[in-house]
Short mmCIF file of C-alpha atoms in Angstrom, two decimals:
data_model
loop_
_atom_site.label_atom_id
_atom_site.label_comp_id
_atom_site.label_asym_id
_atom_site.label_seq_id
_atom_site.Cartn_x
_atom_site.Cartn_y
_atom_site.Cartn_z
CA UNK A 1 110.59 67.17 29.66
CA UNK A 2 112.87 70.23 29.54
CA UNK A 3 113.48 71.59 33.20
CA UNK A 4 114.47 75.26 33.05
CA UNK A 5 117.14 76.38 35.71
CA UNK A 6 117.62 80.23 36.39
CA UNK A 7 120.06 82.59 38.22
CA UNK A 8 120.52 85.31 39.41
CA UNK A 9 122.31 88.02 37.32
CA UNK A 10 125.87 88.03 38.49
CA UNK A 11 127.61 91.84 38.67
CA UNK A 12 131.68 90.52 38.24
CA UNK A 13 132.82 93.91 39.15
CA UNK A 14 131.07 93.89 42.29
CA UNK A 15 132.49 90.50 43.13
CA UNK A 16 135.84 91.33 42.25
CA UNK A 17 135.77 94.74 44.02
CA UNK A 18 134.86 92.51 47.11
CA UNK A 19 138.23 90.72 47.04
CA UNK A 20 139.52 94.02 48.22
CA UNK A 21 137.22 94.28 51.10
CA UNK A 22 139.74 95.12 54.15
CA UNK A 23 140.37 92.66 57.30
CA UNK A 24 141.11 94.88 59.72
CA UNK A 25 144.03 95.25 61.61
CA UNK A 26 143.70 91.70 63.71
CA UNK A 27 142.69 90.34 60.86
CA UNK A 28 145.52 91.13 58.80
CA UNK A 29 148.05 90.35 61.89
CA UNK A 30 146.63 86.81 61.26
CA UNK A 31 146.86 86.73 57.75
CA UNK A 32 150.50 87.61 58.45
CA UNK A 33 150.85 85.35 60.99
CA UNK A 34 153.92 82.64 60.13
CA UNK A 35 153.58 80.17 62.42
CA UNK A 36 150.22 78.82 64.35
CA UNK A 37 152.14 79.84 67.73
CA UNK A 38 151.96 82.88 66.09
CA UNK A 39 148.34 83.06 65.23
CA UNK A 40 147.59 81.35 68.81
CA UNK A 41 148.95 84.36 70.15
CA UNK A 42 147.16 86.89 68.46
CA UNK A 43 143.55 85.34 69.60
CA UNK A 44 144.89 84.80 73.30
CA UNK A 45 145.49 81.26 73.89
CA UNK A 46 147.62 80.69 76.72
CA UNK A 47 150.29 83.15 78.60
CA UNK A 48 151.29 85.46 76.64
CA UNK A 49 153.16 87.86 78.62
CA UNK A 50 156.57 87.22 79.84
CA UNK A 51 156.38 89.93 82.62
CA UNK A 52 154.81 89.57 86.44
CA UNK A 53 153.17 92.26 87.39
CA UNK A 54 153.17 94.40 84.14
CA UNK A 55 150.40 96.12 85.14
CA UNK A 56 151.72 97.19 89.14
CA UNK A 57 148.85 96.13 90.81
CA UNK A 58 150.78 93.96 93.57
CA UNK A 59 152.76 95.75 95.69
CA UNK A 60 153.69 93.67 98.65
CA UNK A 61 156.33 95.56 100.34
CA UNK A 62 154.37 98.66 100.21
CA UNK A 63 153.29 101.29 97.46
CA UNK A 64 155.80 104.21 98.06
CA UNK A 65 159.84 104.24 99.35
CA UNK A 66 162.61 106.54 99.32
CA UNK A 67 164.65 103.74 98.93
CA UNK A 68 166.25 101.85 96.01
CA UNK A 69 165.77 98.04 94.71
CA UNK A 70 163.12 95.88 95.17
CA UNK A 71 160.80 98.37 97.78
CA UNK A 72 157.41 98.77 96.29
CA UNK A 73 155.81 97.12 93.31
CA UNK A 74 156.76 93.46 93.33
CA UNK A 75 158.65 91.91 90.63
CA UNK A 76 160.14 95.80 89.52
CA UNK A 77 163.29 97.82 90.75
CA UNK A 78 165.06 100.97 90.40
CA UNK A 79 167.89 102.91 91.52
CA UNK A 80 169.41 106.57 90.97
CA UNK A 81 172.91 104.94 90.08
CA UNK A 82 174.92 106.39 92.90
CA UNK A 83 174.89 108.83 95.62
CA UNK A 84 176.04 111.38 93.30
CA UNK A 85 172.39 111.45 91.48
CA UNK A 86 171.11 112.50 94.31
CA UNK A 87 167.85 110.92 96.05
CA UNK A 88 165.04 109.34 94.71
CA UNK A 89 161.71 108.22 95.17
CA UNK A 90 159.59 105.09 93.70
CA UNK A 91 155.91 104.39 93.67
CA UNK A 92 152.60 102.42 92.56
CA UNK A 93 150.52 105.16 91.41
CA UNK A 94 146.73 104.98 90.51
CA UNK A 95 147.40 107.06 87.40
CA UNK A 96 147.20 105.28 84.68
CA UNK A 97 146.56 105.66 80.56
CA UNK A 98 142.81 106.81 79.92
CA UNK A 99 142.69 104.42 76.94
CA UNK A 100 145.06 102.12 77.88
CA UNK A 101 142.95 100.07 80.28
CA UNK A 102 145.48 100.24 83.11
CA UNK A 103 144.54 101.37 86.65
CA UNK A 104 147.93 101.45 88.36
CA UNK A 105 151.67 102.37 87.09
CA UNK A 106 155.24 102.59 88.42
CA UNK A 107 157.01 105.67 89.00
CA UNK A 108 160.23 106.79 89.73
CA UNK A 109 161.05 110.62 90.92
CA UNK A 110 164.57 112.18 91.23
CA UNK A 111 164.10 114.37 94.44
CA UNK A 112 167.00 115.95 94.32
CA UNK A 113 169.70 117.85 91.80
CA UNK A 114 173.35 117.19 90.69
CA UNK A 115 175.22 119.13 88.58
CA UNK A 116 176.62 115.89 86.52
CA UNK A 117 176.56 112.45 86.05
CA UNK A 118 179.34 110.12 86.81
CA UNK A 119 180.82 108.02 84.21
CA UNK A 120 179.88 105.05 86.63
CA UNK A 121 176.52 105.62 87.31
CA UNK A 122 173.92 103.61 86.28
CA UNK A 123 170.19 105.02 87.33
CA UNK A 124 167.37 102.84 85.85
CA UNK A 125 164.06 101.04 86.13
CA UNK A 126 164.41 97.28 85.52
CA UNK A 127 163.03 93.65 85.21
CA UNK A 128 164.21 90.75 84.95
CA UNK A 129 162.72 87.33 83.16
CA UNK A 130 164.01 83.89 84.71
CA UNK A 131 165.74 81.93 82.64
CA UNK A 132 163.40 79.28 83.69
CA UNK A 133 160.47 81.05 81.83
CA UNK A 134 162.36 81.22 78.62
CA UNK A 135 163.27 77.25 78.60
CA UNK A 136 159.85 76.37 78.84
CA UNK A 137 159.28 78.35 75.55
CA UNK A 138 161.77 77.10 74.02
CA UNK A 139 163.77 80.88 73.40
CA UNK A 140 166.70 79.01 73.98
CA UNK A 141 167.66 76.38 70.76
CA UNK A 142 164.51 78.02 69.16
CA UNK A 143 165.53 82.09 68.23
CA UNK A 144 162.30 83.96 67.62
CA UNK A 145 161.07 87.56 67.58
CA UNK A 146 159.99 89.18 70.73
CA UNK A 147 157.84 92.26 71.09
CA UNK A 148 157.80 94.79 73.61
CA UNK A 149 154.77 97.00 74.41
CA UNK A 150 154.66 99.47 77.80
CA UNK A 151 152.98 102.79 77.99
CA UNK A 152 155.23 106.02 79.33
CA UNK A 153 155.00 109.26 80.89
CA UNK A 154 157.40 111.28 81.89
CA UNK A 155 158.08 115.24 82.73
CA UNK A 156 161.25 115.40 81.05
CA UNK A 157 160.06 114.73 76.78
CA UNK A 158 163.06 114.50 74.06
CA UNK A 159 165.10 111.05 73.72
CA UNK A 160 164.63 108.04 75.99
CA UNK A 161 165.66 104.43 75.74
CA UNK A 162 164.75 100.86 76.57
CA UNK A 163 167.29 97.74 76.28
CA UNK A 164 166.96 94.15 76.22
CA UNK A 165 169.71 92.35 77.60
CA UNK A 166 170.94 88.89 77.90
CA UNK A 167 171.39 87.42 81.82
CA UNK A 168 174.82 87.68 81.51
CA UNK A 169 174.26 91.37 80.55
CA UNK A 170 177.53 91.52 78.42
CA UNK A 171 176.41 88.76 76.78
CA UNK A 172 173.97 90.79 73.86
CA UNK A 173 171.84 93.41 74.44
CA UNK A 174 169.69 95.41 71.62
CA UNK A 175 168.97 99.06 72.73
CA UNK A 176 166.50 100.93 70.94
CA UNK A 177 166.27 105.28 71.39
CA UNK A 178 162.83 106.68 70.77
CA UNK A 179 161.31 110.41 71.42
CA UNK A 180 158.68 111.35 73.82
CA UNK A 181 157.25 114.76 72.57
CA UNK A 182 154.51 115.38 75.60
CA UNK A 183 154.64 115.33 78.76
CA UNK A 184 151.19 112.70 78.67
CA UNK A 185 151.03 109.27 78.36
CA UNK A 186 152.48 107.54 75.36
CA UNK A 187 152.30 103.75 74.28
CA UNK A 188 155.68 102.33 73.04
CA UNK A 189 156.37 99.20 70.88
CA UNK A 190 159.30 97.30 69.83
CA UNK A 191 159.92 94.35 67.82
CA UNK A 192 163.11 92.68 68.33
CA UNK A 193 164.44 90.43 66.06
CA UNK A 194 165.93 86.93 67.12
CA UNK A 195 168.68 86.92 68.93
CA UNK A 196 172.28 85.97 67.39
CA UNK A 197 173.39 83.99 69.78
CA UNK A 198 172.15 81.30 72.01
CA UNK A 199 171.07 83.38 75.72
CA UNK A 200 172.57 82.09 79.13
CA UNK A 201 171.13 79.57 81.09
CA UNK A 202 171.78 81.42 84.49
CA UNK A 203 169.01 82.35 87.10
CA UNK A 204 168.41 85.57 84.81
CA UNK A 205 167.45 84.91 81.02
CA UNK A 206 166.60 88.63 79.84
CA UNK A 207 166.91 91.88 81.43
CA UNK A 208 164.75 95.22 80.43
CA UNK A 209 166.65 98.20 81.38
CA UNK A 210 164.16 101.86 81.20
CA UNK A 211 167.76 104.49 81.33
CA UNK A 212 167.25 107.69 83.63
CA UNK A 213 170.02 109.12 82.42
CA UNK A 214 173.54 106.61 83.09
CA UNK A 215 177.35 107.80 82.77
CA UNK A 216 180.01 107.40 79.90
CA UNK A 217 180.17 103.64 81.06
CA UNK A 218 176.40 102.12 80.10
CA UNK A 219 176.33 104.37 77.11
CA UNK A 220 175.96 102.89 73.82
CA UNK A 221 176.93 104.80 70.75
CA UNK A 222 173.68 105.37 68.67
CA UNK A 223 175.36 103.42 65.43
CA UNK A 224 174.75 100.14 67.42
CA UNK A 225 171.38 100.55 68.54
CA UNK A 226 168.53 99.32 66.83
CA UNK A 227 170.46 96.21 66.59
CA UNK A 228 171.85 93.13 68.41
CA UNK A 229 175.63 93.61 69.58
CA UNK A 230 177.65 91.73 71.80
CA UNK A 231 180.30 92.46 74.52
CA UNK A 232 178.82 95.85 75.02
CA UNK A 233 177.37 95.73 78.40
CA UNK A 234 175.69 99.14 78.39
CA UNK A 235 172.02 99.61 78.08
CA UNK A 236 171.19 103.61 77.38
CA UNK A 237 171.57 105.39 73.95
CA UNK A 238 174.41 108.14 73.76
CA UNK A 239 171.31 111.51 73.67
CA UNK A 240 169.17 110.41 76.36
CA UNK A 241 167.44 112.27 78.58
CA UNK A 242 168.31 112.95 82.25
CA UNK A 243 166.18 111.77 84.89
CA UNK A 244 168.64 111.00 87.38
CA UNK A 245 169.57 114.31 88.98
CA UNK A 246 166.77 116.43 88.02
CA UNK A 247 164.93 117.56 90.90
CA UNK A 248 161.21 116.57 90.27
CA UNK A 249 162.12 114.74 86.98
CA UNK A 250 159.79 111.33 86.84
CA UNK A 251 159.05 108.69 84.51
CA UNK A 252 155.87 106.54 85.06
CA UNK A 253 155.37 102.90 83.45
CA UNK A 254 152.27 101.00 82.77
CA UNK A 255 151.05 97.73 81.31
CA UNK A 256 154.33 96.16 79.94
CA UNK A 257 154.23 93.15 78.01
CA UNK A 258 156.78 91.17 76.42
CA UNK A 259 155.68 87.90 74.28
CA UNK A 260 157.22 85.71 71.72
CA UNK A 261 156.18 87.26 68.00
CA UNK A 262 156.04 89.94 66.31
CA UNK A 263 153.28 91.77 66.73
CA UNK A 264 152.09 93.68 69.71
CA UNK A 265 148.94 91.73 71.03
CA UNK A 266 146.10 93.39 73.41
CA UNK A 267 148.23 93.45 77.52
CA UNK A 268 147.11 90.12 79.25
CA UNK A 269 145.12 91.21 81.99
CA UNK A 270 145.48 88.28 84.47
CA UNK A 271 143.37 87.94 87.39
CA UNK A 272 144.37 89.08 90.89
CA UNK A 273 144.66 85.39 92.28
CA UNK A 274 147.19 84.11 89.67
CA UNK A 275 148.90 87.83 89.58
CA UNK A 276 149.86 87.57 93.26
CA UNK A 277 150.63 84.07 92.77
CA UNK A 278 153.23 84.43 90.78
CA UNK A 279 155.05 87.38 92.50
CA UNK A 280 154.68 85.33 95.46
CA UNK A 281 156.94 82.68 93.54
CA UNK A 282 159.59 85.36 93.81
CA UNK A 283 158.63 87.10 97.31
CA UNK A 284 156.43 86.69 99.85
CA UNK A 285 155.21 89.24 102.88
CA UNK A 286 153.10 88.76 105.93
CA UNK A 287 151.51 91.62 107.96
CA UNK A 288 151.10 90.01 111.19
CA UNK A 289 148.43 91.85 113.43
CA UNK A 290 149.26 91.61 117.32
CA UNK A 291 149.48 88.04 118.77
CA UNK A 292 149.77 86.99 115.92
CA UNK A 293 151.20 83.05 115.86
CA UNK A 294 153.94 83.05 113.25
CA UNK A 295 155.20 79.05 113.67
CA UNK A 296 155.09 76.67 116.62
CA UNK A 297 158.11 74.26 117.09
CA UNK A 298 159.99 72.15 119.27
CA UNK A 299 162.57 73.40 121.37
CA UNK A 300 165.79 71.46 121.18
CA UNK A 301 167.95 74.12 123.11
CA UNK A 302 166.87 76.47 125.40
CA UNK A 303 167.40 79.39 122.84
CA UNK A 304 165.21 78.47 120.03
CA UNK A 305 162.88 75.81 118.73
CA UNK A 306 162.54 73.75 115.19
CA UNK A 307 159.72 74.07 113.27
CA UNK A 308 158.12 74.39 109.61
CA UNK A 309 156.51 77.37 108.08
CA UNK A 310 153.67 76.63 105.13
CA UNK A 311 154.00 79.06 102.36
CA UNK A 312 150.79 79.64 100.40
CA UNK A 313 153.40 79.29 96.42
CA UNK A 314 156.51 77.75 97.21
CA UNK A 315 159.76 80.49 96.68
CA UNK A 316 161.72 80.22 93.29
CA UNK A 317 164.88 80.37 95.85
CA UNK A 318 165.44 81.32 99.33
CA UNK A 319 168.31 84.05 98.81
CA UNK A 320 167.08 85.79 102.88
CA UNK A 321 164.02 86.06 105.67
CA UNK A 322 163.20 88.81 107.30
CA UNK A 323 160.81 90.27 110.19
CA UNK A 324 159.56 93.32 112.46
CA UNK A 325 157.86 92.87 115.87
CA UNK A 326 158.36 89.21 116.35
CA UNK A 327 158.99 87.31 119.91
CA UNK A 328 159.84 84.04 120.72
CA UNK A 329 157.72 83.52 123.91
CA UNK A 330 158.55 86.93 125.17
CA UNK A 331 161.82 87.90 124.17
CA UNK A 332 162.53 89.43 120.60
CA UNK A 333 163.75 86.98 117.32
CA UNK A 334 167.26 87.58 117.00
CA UNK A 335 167.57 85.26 113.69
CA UNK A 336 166.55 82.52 111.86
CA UNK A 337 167.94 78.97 110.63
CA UNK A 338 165.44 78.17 107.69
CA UNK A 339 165.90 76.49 104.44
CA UNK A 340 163.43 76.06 101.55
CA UNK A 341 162.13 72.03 101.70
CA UNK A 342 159.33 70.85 99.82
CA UNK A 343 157.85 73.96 99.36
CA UNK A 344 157.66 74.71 102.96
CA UNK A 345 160.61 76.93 105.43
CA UNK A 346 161.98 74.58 107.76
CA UNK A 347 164.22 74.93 110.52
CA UNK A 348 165.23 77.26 113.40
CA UNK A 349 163.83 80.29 115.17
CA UNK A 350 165.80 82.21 117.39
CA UNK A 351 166.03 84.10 120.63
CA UNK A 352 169.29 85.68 122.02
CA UNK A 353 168.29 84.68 126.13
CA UNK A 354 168.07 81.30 127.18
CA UNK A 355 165.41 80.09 129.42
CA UNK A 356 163.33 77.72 126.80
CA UNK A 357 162.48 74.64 128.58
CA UNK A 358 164.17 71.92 125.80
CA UNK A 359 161.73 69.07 125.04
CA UNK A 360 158.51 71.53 125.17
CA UNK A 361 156.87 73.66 122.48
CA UNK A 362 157.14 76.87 122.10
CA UNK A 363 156.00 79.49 119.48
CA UNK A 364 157.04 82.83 117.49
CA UNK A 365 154.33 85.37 117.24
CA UNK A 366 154.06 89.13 116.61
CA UNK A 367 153.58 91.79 119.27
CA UNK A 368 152.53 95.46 118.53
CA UNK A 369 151.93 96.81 115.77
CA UNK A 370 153.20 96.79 112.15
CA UNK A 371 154.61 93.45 112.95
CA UNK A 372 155.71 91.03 109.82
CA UNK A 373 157.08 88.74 108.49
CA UNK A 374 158.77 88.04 105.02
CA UNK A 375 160.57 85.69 102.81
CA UNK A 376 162.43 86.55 99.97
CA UNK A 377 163.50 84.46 96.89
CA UNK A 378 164.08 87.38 93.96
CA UNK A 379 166.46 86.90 91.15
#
């Protein structure tokens, strides 16, 4: 018996054209893809993003201050350098990137003008990464490439910077100058390469420094950008713009992301639980409506009682308390006596008149309005 098999007719050019068929542009970030960390990145498995609150939607203290540091978004601080910059003003705004996918952003206003800029004065927008986060992926005694992503806006276009330092600051740093031609937003990415040296192992691991214009001091020389250099200790690009100092001037941020690789993955949009959680690792605030009960202790002299406060995350550190509107059974908190223990503030609460009956209870609550309560445990 003769059994006939047939085929079809097969076109090789066709086939061989389809070898050139493109992957697309996360398909050929895999393809390039070195390591599987790498490719586990690129499809989203685990954290990815290195920064809290990249995308400003907590904002414990409050949304808008005329004051510098840590006052409005949580996690993010800035400062106009010195008093010769003039004042400033910082801000979660709801104006965000139309195709960027981000509903808030972080903005910093100079409300004021100077004629010049101090050699010493160092304006800026900044976060900082715990060392502690770096550790646990290994950046430490395993150098890899990190990318940074962040969308921009700003008033003032022509040459800004952003630098990634070490925790030590003078340690390395790698500051890269790029150009902002509109005044609309703008999405920036940098890849840095791995690190020369080992990075401390202090309570800071990395710093991100956004320059609004510094002095002769933090000024780096435009030959040593784009590259890692050590001893330096400055963080802005000799050409920037001025922020600092320029009445109206204002830079906005939104969704920053930095991650171990080196390509710029989708931001990783966390959900609002595990957002807040984590800033609340780092600082904690409690509006405290009117009668309030903050703790309930023991008194063990007649100016104060002992007790324990639950926190909802337990602080990183304890670096200071703080409160408005609080009484200790009718006469105002003068201070507190509380340490960090097992994830809970324990310790004393304190009145400046006597009169507490020792061996009774006695409790702290607020009184009035715009009463509260915070603890602080930020790098």
């Amino acid at each position: 018996m003769v059994v006939k098999v047939s085929k079809p007719e097969l076109n090789l050019r066709e086939k061989i054209s389809e070898l050139d068929k493109p992957s697309g542009i996360a398909g050929e970030a895999m393809l390039r893809a070195e390591t599987p960390h790498e490719q586990q990145a690129l499809i989203g498995v685990g954290r990815r993003n290195l920064v809290i609150n990249g995308d400003f939607r907590i904002a414990q203290r409050g949304t808008t201050s005329t004051s510098p540091n840590y006052k409005t978004v949580d996690r993010w601080r800035s400062t106009s350098g010195s008093s010769a910059n003039g004042t400033m003003h910082q801000a979660q705004t709801t104006d965000g990137p139309a195709n960027g996918g981000h509903a808030y952003s972080y903005k910093f206003t100079s409300t004021s003008a100077t004629s010049s800029v101090p050699s010493g004065s160092d304006p800026w927008i900044k976060y900082e990464v715990a060392s502690e986060d770096l550790t646990n992926l290994k950046l430490y005694d395993w150098k890899k490439e990190l990318t940074l992503s962040f969308w921009i806006k700003t008033n003032q276009p022509g040459q800004h910077s952003i630098s990634l330092n070490s925790g030590n600051f003078s340690g390395a740093n790698y500051t890269v100058a790029y150009d902002i031609n509109s005044t609309d937003w703008q999405k920036v990415i940098v890849t840095y390469p791995a690190p020369p040296i080992d990075l401390p192992s202090g309570n800071v691991g990395l710093r991100l420094y956004w320059s609004l214009g510094a002095g002769a001091t933090y000024q780096i020389p435009l030959a040593n950008t784009n590259k890692w250099v050590t001893g330096q200790g400055k963080y802005e690009a000799v050409g920037n713009t001025r922020i600092a100092g320029i009445n109206n001037a204002f830079v906005q941020l939104a969704g920053v992301q930095l991650e171990l690789g080196k390509v710029a993955t989708p931001f990783e949009h966390r959900s609002y639980g595990e957002e807040l959680a984590l800033c609340q690792r780092y600082y904690q605030h409690w509006n405290l409506p009117s009668y309030t009960r903050l703790a309930i202790g023991f008194i063990d002299i007649n100016t104060r009682i002992m007790c324990t406060i639950p926190m909802p995350v337990q602080l990183r550190s304890l670096v200071s308390v703080g409160h408005n509107g609080l009484t200790l059974e009718g006469s105002a908190v003068s201070s507190f006596g509380l340490t960090l223990t097992n994830g809970a503030l324990s310790g004393s609460i304190n009145r400046s008149n006597t009169g507490l009956t020792v061996g009774q209870m006695a409790q702290a609550y607020a009184v009035g309005s715009g009463a509260y309560f915070f603890a602080n445990g930020e790098l």
